[in-house]
Coordinates of C-alpha atoms and ligand atoms in Angstrom, one line a residue:
X183 CA 36.5 138.2 -167.3
X184 CA 34.9 136.1 -164.7
X185 CA 34.9 137.1 -161.0
X186 CA 33.8 134.7 -158.2
X187 CA 32.0 136.3 -155.5
X188 CA 29.4 135.5 -152.2
X189 CA 26.1 134.2 -153.5
X190 CA 23.3 135.9 -151.8
X191 CA 20.3 136.0 -153.6
X192 CA 19.6 133.2 -156.2
X193 CA 18.7 133.9 -159.6
X194 CA 20.4 134.6 -163.0
X195 CA 20.3 138.2 -164.9
X196 CA 21.6 139.6 -167.5
X197 CA 22.1 143.0 -168.4
X198 CA 24.1 146.1 -168.9
X199 CA 25.8 147.4 -166.3
X200 CA 25.1 151.2 -164.0
X201 CA 27.9 151.9 -161.6
X202 CA 27.1 153.7 -158.3
X203 CA 29.2 156.7 -158.5
X204 CA 30.7 156.5 -155.5
X205 CA 33.5 159.6 -155.3
X206 CA 33.4 163.1 -155.4
X207 CA 35.2 164.4 -158.5
X208 CA 38.7 164.7 -157.8
X209 CA 39.3 168.0 -160.1
X210 CA 35.8 169.3 -158.3
X211 CA 37.2 169.0 -154.8
X212 CA 40.9 170.7 -156.3
X213 CA 38.9 173.5 -157.8
X214 CA 37.2 174.1 -154.7
X215 CA 40.5 174.4 -152.5
X216 CA 41.0 177.6 -154.1
X217 CA 37.4 179.3 -153.1
X218 CA 37.8 181.6 -149.8
X219 CA 35.4 182.7 -147.8
X220 CA 34.9 185.9 -146.0
X221 CA 35.7 184.4 -142.5
X222 CA 34.2 181.3 -140.2
X223 CA 30.9 182.1 -140.0
X224 CA 30.0 182.6 -144.1
X225 CA 31.9 178.8 -144.5
X226 CA 29.9 177.4 -141.7
X227 CA 26.8 178.8 -143.6
X228 CA 27.8 177.1 -146.7
X229 CA 28.3 174.2 -145.3
X230 CA 24.6 174.6 -143.1
X231 CA 23.1 175.3 -147.0
X232 CA 24.7 171.8 -147.9
X233 CA 24.0 169.8 -144.9
X234 CA 20.2 170.7 -144.9
X235 CA 20.1 170.4 -149.0
X236 CA 21.4 166.9 -148.3
X237 CA 19.2 166.1 -145.1
X238 CA 16.5 167.4 -147.6
X239 CA 16.7 165.1 -150.3
X240 CA 16.6 162.3 -147.8
X241 CA 13.5 164.1 -146.1
X242 CA 12.2 163.9 -149.6
X243 CA 13.3 160.3 -150.6
X244 CA 11.7 159.2 -147.3
X245 CA 7.9 160.6 -148.5
X246 CA 7.9 158.4 -151.4
X247 CA 8.7 155.0 -149.5
X248 CA 7.4 153.1 -146.5
X249 CA 8.5 150.7 -144.0
X250 CA 12.2 150.1 -143.1
X251 CA 13.1 152.2 -146.4
X252 CA 11.1 155.6 -144.9
X253 CA 12.9 154.7 -141.5
X254 CA 16.3 154.3 -142.7
X255 CA 15.9 157.3 -145.0
X256 CA 14.7 159.4 -142.2
X257 CA 17.7 158.4 -139.7
X258 CA 19.8 159.7 -142.7
X259 CA 18.2 163.0 -142.8
X260 CA 18.4 163.2 -138.7
X261 CA 22.5 162.3 -139.4
X262 CA 22.9 165.3 -142.1
X263 CA 21.5 167.5 -139.9
X264 CA 23.5 166.4 -136.8
X265 CA 24.2 169.5 -134.0
X266 CA 27.2 167.5 -132.6
X267 CA 28.8 167.0 -136.2
X268 CA 27.9 171.2 -137.0
X269 CA 29.7 172.2 -133.6
X270 CA 32.6 170.0 -134.4
X271 CA 33.0 171.4 -137.8
X272 CA 32.8 175.6 -136.6
X273 CA 35.0 174.7 -134.0
X274 CA 37.5 173.3 -136.6
X275 CA 36.3 176.6 -139.0
X276 CA 37.0 178.7 -135.7
X277 CA 40.3 177.4 -135.4
X278 CA 41.4 178.5 -139.0
X279 CA 40.8 175.5 -140.9
X280 CA 39.4 175.2 -144.0
X281 CA 35.6 174.2 -145.1
X282 CA 36.4 170.7 -146.8
X283 CA 38.9 169.4 -144.4
X284 CA 36.7 170.6 -141.2
X285 CA 34.2 168.4 -142.3
X286 CA 36.6 165.4 -142.8
X287 CA 37.7 165.7 -139.2
X288 CA 34.0 166.1 -137.9
X289 CA 33.6 163.1 -139.8
X290 CA 36.7 160.9 -138.4
X291 CA 35.5 161.8 -134.9
X292 CA 32.1 160.8 -135.1
X293 CA 33.2 158.1 -137.8
X294 CA 35.7 156.4 -134.7
X295 CA 33.4 157.1 -132.3
X296 CA 30.8 154.8 -133.7
X297 CA 33.2 152.0 -134.5
X298 CA 34.5 151.4 -131.6
X299 CA 30.5 151.4 -129.9
X300 CA 30.8 148.0 -132.8
X301 CA 27.6 146.4 -133.5
X302 CA 24.4 148.6 -135.4
X303 CA 26.2 152.0 -134.3
X304 CA 29.4 150.7 -136.4
X305 CA 27.3 149.9 -139.6
X306 CA 26.1 153.8 -139.3
X307 CA 29.7 154.7 -140.0
X308 CA 28.7 153.8 -144.0
X309 CA 25.8 156.2 -143.5
X310 CA 27.8 159.0 -142.0
X311 CA 30.4 158.5 -145.3
X312 CA 27.6 158.4 -147.4
X313 CA 26.6 161.5 -146.2
X314 CA 30.3 163.2 -146.1
X315 CA 30.2 162.7 -150.0
X316 CA 26.6 164.1 -150.5
X317 CA 27.9 167.4 -148.8
X318 CA 31.4 167.3 -150.1
X319 CA 29.4 167.5 -153.6
X320 CA 27.1 170.0 -152.4
X321 CA 29.7 172.8 -151.7
X322 CA 31.8 171.4 -154.6
X323 CA 28.3 172.0 -156.7
X324 CA 28.5 168.7 -157.8
X325 CA 25.1 166.3 -158.3
X326 CA 25.0 164.0 -155.4
X327 CA 27.1 160.9 -155.6
X328 CA 25.3 157.7 -155.4
X329 CA 22.6 155.2 -157.2
X330 CA 21.5 156.4 -160.8
X331 CA 17.8 155.3 -161.6
X332 CA 18.8 154.0 -164.7
X333 CA 16.3 154.2 -167.7
X334 CA 16.4 150.5 -168.7
X335 CA 16.9 147.7 -166.4
X336 CA 20.1 146.7 -165.7
X337 CA 22.7 145.0 -163.0
X338 CA 23.8 147.7 -160.6
X339 CA 27.5 147.7 -159.7
X340 CA 28.9 149.2 -156.5
X341 CA 31.7 148.8 -154.1
X342 CA 29.4 149.2 -151.2
X343 CA 26.2 150.6 -151.2
X344 CA 24.7 152.6 -148.8
X345 CA 21.6 152.0 -146.5
X346 CA 20.1 154.8 -148.4
X347 CA 21.1 153.8 -151.8
X348 CA 19.7 150.2 -151.0
X349 CA 16.4 151.9 -149.6
X350 CA 15.0 153.5 -153.0
X351 CA 16.1 150.6 -155.5
X352 CA 13.9 149.6 -158.0
X353 CA 13.4 146.0 -158.5
X354 CA 11.8 146.8 -162.0
X355 CA 14.5 148.5 -163.2
X356 CA 17.5 147.0 -160.7
X357 CA 17.7 143.3 -162.4
X358 CA 21.2 142.3 -160.0
X359 CA 23.5 144.0 -157.5
X360 CA 26.7 143.2 -157.8
X361 CA 29.0 144.5 -154.7
X362 CA 32.9 144.4 -154.2
X363 CA 32.4 144.7 -150.4
X364 CA 30.2 143.3 -148.2
X365 CA 29.4 139.6 -146.7
X366 CA 26.1 137.6 -146.9
X367 CA 24.7 139.6 -144.0
X368 CA 25.4 143.0 -144.9
X369 CA 23.0 145.5 -145.1
X370 CA 23.0 145.2 -149.3
X371 CA 22.1 141.2 -148.9
X372 CA 19.5 141.8 -146.4
X373 CA 17.6 144.6 -148.7
X374 CA 18.7 142.6 -152.1
X375 CA 16.8 139.4 -150.3
X376 CA 13.8 141.7 -149.2
X377 CA 13.6 142.8 -153.0
X378 CA 14.3 139.7 -154.7
X379 CA 17.0 140.9 -156.3
X380 CA 19.5 138.3 -157.8
X381 CA 22.4 139.4 -155.8
X382 CA 26.3 138.7 -155.3
X383 CA 28.3 139.7 -152.8
X384 CA 32.4 140.4 -152.2
X385 CA 33.1 140.6 -156.0
X386 CA 36.7 141.7 -155.2
X387 CA 37.4 143.3 -159.0
X388 CA 33.9 144.2 -160.1
X389 CA 35.0 147.2 -160.2
X390 CA 37.1 146.5 -163.2
X391 CA 33.9 146.6 -165.0
X392 CA 32.9 149.6 -167.0
X393 CA 29.7 150.9 -167.6
X394 CA 27.2 150.0 -170.0
X395 CA 29.1 146.3 -170.4
X396 CA 26.7 143.8 -170.3
X397 CA 27.2 141.3 -167.6
X398 CA 25.9 138.0 -167.0
X399 CA 25.2 137.2 -162.9
X400 CA 24.1 134.0 -160.9
X401 CA 23.4 135.0 -158.1
X402 CA 23.4 130.9 -156.6
X403 CA 26.8 130.8 -158.1
X404 CA 28.0 133.7 -157.4
X405 CA 29.9 134.4 -160.6
X406 CA 29.7 137.6 -162.5
X407 CA 30.8 137.2 -166.3
X408 CA 31.8 139.6 -168.9
X409 CA 31.8 138.9 -172.5
X410 CA 29.6 136.1 -172.2
X411 CA 27.5 134.7 -175.0
X412 CA 24.6 137.0 -175.6
X413 CA 22.2 134.5 -176.6
X414 CA 23.0 131.9 -173.9
X415 CA 23.4 134.7 -171.9
X416 CA 19.3 135.7 -172.2
X417 CA 18.2 132.1 -172.4
X418 CA 19.8 131.2 -168.8
X419 CA 18.5 134.6 -167.7
X420 CA 14.8 133.7 -169.1
X421 CA 14.6 130.0 -167.8
X422 CA 15.5 131.8 -164.1
X423 CA 12.5 134.2 -165.0
X424 CA 10.1 131.1 -165.6
X425 CA 11.8 129.4 -161.9
X426 CA 10.9 132.7 -160.2
X427 CA 7.7 132.6 -161.4
X428 CA 7.2 129.7 -159.8
X429 CA 8.4 130.7 -156.9
X430 CA 6.3 133.5 -156.9
X431 CA 3.7 130.9 -156.7
X432 CA 4.6 128.9 -154.2
X433 CA 1.5 128.6 -151.3
X434 CA 3.0 126.3 -148.6
X435 CA 2.9 124.7 -147.0
X436 CA 6.6 123.4 -147.5
X437 CA 7.5 119.3 -147.9
X438 CA 10.0 117.7 -150.0
X439 CA 8.8 116.5 -153.5
X440 CA 8.2 112.9 -151.9
X441 CA 6.3 114.9 -149.3
X442 CA 8.4 115.3 -145.8
X443 CA 7.1 117.8 -144.3
X444 CA 9.5 121.0 -143.1
X445 CA 8.2 123.8 -141.3
X446 CA 8.8 127.1 -142.8
X447 CA 8.6 130.1 -140.4
X448 CA 9.2 134.0 -140.5
X449 CA 12.1 135.9 -138.7
X450 CA 10.1 138.9 -137.1
X451 CA 11.8 142.1 -135.2
X452 CA 8.2 143.7 -134.1
X453 CA 4.6 144.5 -134.4
X454 CA 4.7 145.8 -137.7
X455 CA 7.1 143.3 -139.5
X456 CA 4.9 140.3 -137.2
X457 CA 2.1 141.9 -139.0
X458 CA 3.9 141.9 -142.5
X459 CA 4.9 138.4 -141.8
X460 CA 1.7 137.4 -141.1
X461 CA 0.4 137.4 -145.0
X462 CA 3.5 135.3 -146.1
X463 CA 2.8 130.9 -146.4
X464 CA 4.9 130.2 -142.6
X465 CA 3.6 127.9 -140.0
X466 CA 4.4 130.8 -137.6
X467 CA 7.8 132.7 -136.2
X468 CA 10.6 131.0 -135.7
X469 CA 12.7 134.0 -134.6
X470 CA 10.8 136.7 -132.7
X471 CA 14.2 138.6 -131.7
X472 CA 12.2 141.3 -129.1
X473 CA 15.1 143.4 -128.6
X474 CA 14.5 144.9 -131.8
X475 CA 11.4 146.6 -130.5
X476 CA 13.7 148.4 -127.9
X477 CA 16.6 149.6 -129.4
X478 CA 16.0 153.2 -128.5
X479 CA 15.0 153.2 -125.4
X480 CA 17.4 153.9 -121.9
X481 CA 14.5 152.8 -119.6
X482 CA 13.7 149.4 -119.3
X483 CA 10.2 148.9 -120.4
X484 CA 7.7 147.7 -117.8
X485 CA 5.9 144.2 -118.0
X486 CA 3.0 145.7 -119.1
X487 CA 4.2 147.8 -122.0
X488 CA 6.3 144.6 -122.7
X489 CA 3.4 142.2 -122.6
X490 CA 1.6 144.4 -125.0
X491 CA 3.8 144.4 -127.3
X492 CA 4.3 140.8 -127.5
X493 CA 0.6 140.3 -127.5
X494 CA 0.3 142.3 -130.8
X495 CA 3.0 140.2 -132.3
X496 CA 1.4 136.9 -130.7
X497 CA -2.2 138.0 -132.2
X498 CA -1.2 138.2 -135.8
X499 CA -0.4 134.6 -135.2
X500 CA -3.4 133.1 -134.4
X501 CA -5.4 130.3 -135.9
X502 CA -3.1 127.3 -135.1
X503 CA 0.4 129.0 -136.2
X504 CA 2.8 129.6 -133.2
X505 CA 5.7 132.2 -131.9
X506 CA 9.2 131.6 -130.8
X507 CA 10.2 134.8 -128.7
X508 CA 14.1 135.1 -128.1
X509 CA 14.5 136.7 -124.6
X510 CA 16.6 140.2 -125.3
X511 CA 19.8 139.5 -127.1
X512 CA 20.9 142.9 -126.1
X513 CA 25.0 143.9 -126.1
X514 CA 27.7 143.4 -129.3
X515 CA 26.0 144.2 -132.5
X516 CA 23.1 145.5 -130.8
X517 CA 23.0 147.8 -127.3
X518 CA 20.6 148.3 -125.7
X519 CA 20.8 151.0 -123.0
X520 CA 18.5 149.5 -120.3
X521 CA 20.9 146.5 -120.6
X522 CA 24.0 146.3 -122.1
X523 CA 27.5 146.7 -120.5
X524 CA 29.1 149.7 -121.0
X525 CA 33.2 149.6 -122.4
X526 CA 33.3 146.3 -123.1
X527 CA 36.7 145.8 -124.6
X528 CA 35.0 142.7 -126.8
X529 CA 31.3 142.9 -126.3
X530 CA 30.9 139.9 -128.9
X531 CA 32.4 137.8 -126.4
X532 CA 31.2 139.7 -123.5
X533 CA 27.7 139.8 -121.2
X534 CA 25.4 139.6 -124.4
X535 CA 22.2 137.8 -124.7
X536 CA 21.5 135.4 -121.5
X537 CA 24.2 136.4 -120.0
X538 CA 22.6 139.6 -119.3
X539 CA 20.7 137.4 -116.8
X540 CA 23.9 136.7 -114.5
X541 CA 24.1 140.2 -112.9
X542 CA 20.3 140.7 -113.5
X543 CA 18.3 138.3 -113.3
X544 CA 15.5 140.3 -112.5
X545 CA 15.7 141.8 -116.5
X546 CA 15.1 138.4 -117.7
X547 CA 12.1 137.1 -115.1
X548 CA 10.3 140.6 -116.1
X549 CA 10.6 139.8 -119.7
X550 CA 9.2 136.0 -118.9
X551 CA 6.4 137.4 -117.1
X552 CA 5.5 139.5 -119.8
X553 CA 6.4 136.6 -122.6
X554 CA 3.9 134.3 -120.0
X555 CA 1.2 137.3 -119.8
X556 CA 0.9 138.1 -123.5
X557 CA 0.8 134.3 -124.4
X558 CA -1.9 133.8 -121.9
X559 CA -3.9 136.9 -123.2
X560 CA -3.5 135.9 -126.7
X561 CA -3.7 132.2 -126.8
X562 CA -1.4 131.6 -129.3
X563 CA 0.8 128.8 -128.7
X564 CA 4.1 130.3 -127.5
X565 CA 7.6 128.8 -127.3
X566 CA 10.4 130.7 -125.5
X567 CA 14.3 130.3 -126.5
X568 CA 17.7 131.9 -125.2
X569 CA 20.2 133.2 -126.9
X570 CA 24.0 133.1 -126.7
X571 CA 23.6 129.8 -124.3
X572 CA 27.4 128.7 -124.0
X573 CA 27.0 125.7 -121.1
X574 CA 24.1 123.1 -120.3
X575 CA 23.9 124.7 -116.8
X576 CA 22.5 127.9 -118.3
X577 CA 20.2 126.2 -120.4
X578 CA 18.7 124.2 -117.4
X579 CA 18.0 126.9 -115.3
X580 CA 16.5 129.3 -118.0
X581 CA 14.1 126.5 -119.3
X582 CA 13.0 125.9 -115.1
X583 CA 12.0 129.3 -115.2
X584 CA 10.3 129.2 -118.7
X585 CA 8.3 125.9 -117.5
X586 CA 7.7 127.5 -114.0
X587 CA 5.2 130.1 -116.5
X588 CA 3.6 127.5 -118.5
X589 CA 5.6 127.8 -121.5
X590 CA 7.8 125.7 -123.7
X591 CA 11.8 126.1 -123.2
X592 CA 14.4 125.8 -125.7
X593 CA 17.9 127.7 -126.2
X594 CA 19.7 128.8 -129.3
X595 CA 22.8 127.0 -131.1
X596 CA 24.9 130.0 -131.5
X597 CA 28.3 129.2 -129.5
X598 CA 30.3 126.3 -130.6
X599 CA 30.3 124.8 -126.3
X600 CA 26.4 124.8 -126.9
X601 CA 26.7 122.5 -130.6
X602 CA 29.3 120.3 -129.2
X603 CA 27.0 119.8 -126.5
X604 CA 23.8 119.9 -128.3
X605 CA 22.8 116.1 -126.8
X606 CA 22.9 117.3 -123.2
X607 CA 20.9 120.4 -123.7
X608 CA 18.2 118.3 -124.7
X609 CA 17.7 116.9 -122.4
X610 CA 17.0 120.1 -120.1
X611 CA 14.7 122.0 -122.9
X612 CA 12.1 120.6 -125.6
X613 CA 13.8 122.6 -128.5
X614 CA 17.0 124.1 -130.2
X615 CA 17.2 126.6 -132.8
X616 CA 20.4 127.2 -134.0
X617 CA 21.4 131.1 -135.0
X618 CA 23.7 130.2 -137.7
X619 CA 24.9 134.2 -138.0
X620 CA 26.5 133.4 -135.0
X621 CA 27.4 130.4 -134.7
X622 CA 29.6 131.0 -137.9
X623 CA 31.1 134.0 -136.3
X624 CA 32.2 132.3 -133.3
X625 CA 33.2 129.0 -135.2
X626 CA 35.1 130.7 -137.4
X627 CA 36.7 133.6 -135.1
X628 CA 35.2 136.1 -137.4
X629 CA 33.6 139.4 -137.1
X630 CA 30.3 139.2 -138.6
X631 CA 30.1 142.5 -139.6
X632 CA 34.1 141.9 -140.9
X633 CA 33.0 142.7 -144.8
X634 CA 36.5 141.7 -145.6
X635 CA 36.2 138.3 -144.2
X636 CA 33.1 137.3 -145.8
X637 CA 35.1 133.8 -147.2
X638 CA 35.2 133.4 -143.4
X639 CA 31.5 134.4 -142.2
X640 CA 30.1 131.6 -144.7
X641 CA 27.9 128.9 -143.0
X642 CA 29.0 126.6 -145.6
X643 CA 32.1 126.7 -144.1
X644 CA 32.4 122.8 -143.4
X645 CA 33.3 123.6 -139.7
X646 CA 30.2 125.2 -139.2
X647 CA 28.0 122.6 -141.0
X648 CA 29.9 120.1 -139.0
X649 CA 28.6 121.3 -135.4
X650 CA 25.1 121.6 -137.6
X651 CA 25.2 118.3 -138.3
X652 CA 25.9 117.8 -134.6
X653 CA 23.1 119.1 -133.5
X654 CA 20.8 118.0 -136.0
X655 CA 21.7 114.7 -135.1
X656 CA 21.4 115.1 -131.8
X657 CA 17.6 116.3 -132.4
X658 CA 16.7 113.3 -133.8
X659 CA 18.2 111.3 -131.4
X660 CA 16.0 112.8 -129.4
X661 CA 13.1 113.1 -131.1
X662 CA 13.0 116.4 -130.5
X663 CA 12.4 119.9 -132.7
X664 CA 15.7 121.2 -134.0
X665 CA 15.2 124.3 -136.3
X666 CA 17.9 126.8 -137.8
X667 CA 16.8 130.4 -137.3
X668 CA 19.9 132.1 -139.4
X669 CA 20.4 133.7 -142.4
X670 CA 21.3 130.1 -143.5
X671 CA 17.8 128.8 -143.8
X672 CA 17.5 131.4 -145.9
X673 CA 19.7 130.0 -149.2
X674 CA 17.2 127.4 -151.2
X675 CA 20.5 125.4 -151.3
X676 CA 21.6 125.2 -148.3
X677 CA 18.2 124.8 -147.0
X678 CA 18.0 121.1 -148.3
X679 CA 21.4 120.3 -146.9
X680 CA 19.8 121.3 -143.3
X681 CA 17.0 119.2 -144.0
X682 CA 19.4 116.3 -145.0
X683 CA 20.5 116.7 -142.0
X684 CA 18.1 116.8 -139.6
X685 CA 16.8 120.1 -139.4
X686 CA 12.8 120.6 -138.8
X687 CA 12.3 124.0 -139.2
X688 CA 13.0 126.9 -140.9
X689 CA 13.2 130.2 -140.3
X690 CA 13.9 133.4 -142.6
X691 CA 13.0 136.6 -143.1
X692 CA 9.3 136.1 -145.1
X693 CA 11.5 137.2 -148.6
X694 CA 12.8 134.4 -148.3
X695 CA 10.2 131.8 -147.9
X696 CA 8.8 130.9 -151.2
X697 CA 12.6 130.0 -152.7
X698 CA 13.3 128.0 -149.9
X699 CA 9.7 126.5 -150.1
X700 CA 9.9 125.7 -153.9
X701 CA 13.2 124.7 -154.0
X702 CA 12.0 121.8 -151.3
X703 CA 9.2 120.7 -153.6
X704 CA 11.9 120.0 -156.4
X705 CA 13.8 117.6 -154.2
X706 CA 13.1 114.5 -152.3
X707 CA 14.5 113.4 -149.1
X708 CA 17.2 111.1 -150.3
X709 CA 18.0 114.0 -152.8
X710 CA 18.7 116.1 -149.1
X711 CA 20.7 113.6 -147.5
X712 CA 22.8 113.1 -150.3
X713 CA 23.4 116.6 -150.6
X714 CA 23.9 116.9 -146.9
X715 CA 26.9 114.2 -147.3
X716 CA 28.5 116.1 -150.1
X717 CA 28.5 119.7 -148.6
X718 CA 30.5 118.0 -144.9
X719 CA 32.7 116.0 -147.2
X720 CA 33.6 119.8 -149.4
X721 CA 37.0 121.0 -148.3
X722 CA 35.6 124.8 -148.4
X723 CA 32.6 126.5 -148.9
X724 CA 33.0 127.1 -152.8
X725 CA 33.3 123.2 -153.2
X726 CA 30.9 122.6 -151.2
X727 CA 28.5 124.7 -152.9
X728 CA 28.9 123.1 -156.2
X729 CA 28.8 119.4 -154.9
X730 CA 25.3 120.4 -153.1
X731 CA 24.3 121.7 -157.0
X732 CA 25.6 118.6 -158.6
X733 CA 23.8 116.5 -155.8
X734 CA 20.2 118.3 -156.5
X735 CA 21.1 118.2 -160.6
Ligands
PEP939 C1 21.6 134.3 -135.5 O1 22.8 134.6 -134.3 O2 21.9 133.5 -136.2 C2 20.8 134.6 -135.0 C3 19.3 133.9 -135.6 O3 20.9 135.4 -134.5 P1 20.9 137.5 -134.8 O4 21.1 137.6 -136.0 O5 19.8 138.1 -133.8 O6 22.5 137.3 -133.7
MG940 MG1 22.5 135.5 -132.8

């Protein structure tokens, strides 16, 4: 059986499939239906015990890991103990409802609410359903569903993975990850990239593979194959292991085989991620997502508080490296209490990013003051760019404010109108940075969070590549830097295409830097140009990937 999915993290793996258990067995649920509680209080107490056990399980796991994984697990523990959920369960029980339906009604209520809020909150629906399954399992007396810990190195197959599952994966036991749902920017993809595990998402049909079946996974092509020749598969995986060793040893700076320098930069979210990224072989930060430091804030942080955070991020990148700070990209998938407009019908097309400054210019001014102050105190070269820019006038006004403060202005190219106007944008700013995640979403009119639209939210789509080509060409003509800071920069094959189109820097999650750097070192600039031509000539993402692989072979 051959299944085509969306390749996310390159690498070849061959191993037995281990299936993540997703559902509580129906028989156990049916048997529980005949269990009766003396009264609503007794049923609520059973709920409390099960929810506490689930929360304690998350909390215990959180203790055994650190960083983002620990935060994800601690958040899940909090959600399992949520008072709002408990009171809704109690309300149903008091109204005479059985325990499991009460739990379902409460979960549906919150899932609906989160979905409506959109963005990051909508992503929490996966956590919520994970918690529902775990509480249900505890109530009916079976083991909590989730990812089994394999005894031998295995390929993990799942419909979708909850953050609490992926946070705990052991890369020495999980050879590859394959999910039926999910797109290139899904949570599974981000964690797999961080761990460096070959990963294919959106592999519809992977659910037909039985536990224990030997599977060959190619995270470069997106192919998941059963029944492949074992000898050949083992050789492919072993060859790939050699390639991965070369990647692990790559130390930068990046250049093509014929010596054309390409700046590799890190995407960072806050002070801790900046400090970690500073150890990667990067020449600075290409995207500091400033809004991510303030996701849980109801009130705007003062200029001084902002300046202190920015200064710490900048300080991590002294010694001749530079940092590109992006002004607040609040709104849509990143709602922020003190900035986002409430109740928008269509927040992805609403007042997000730079648009927040239209009726609140002081918010932008205060942030720029804070960035300028951090830049001055740290002495680190600081560039500043605005997200969600649609017109040249917006770019011009933003650039004036940035220049007034002695900083270097740029804009993100995330909206097709901005890409189409790239040459004129470069008349008013000093650099461009293409946000391929949003540029793809807006070009293809496909929500980047929609797991069932993964084939459209793919930066290899020819329409997206054309807009990137146009933007890069404008940069070449104007002799100004044009970088890419969306997920596309982290794809080693696509990185060659981008360089061939004239892109001068690639900014990505630190885990992607070595694979991209090693790949660029294997090809010449002429190879990259040929790859770019091949990609632009292809009719769809799959054909583009094949054509580029052939062009670089
Ligand atoms: C992008 O849209 O590609 C981007 C880098 O910005 P974000 O992912 O933060 O929206
Ligand atoms: Mg964006």
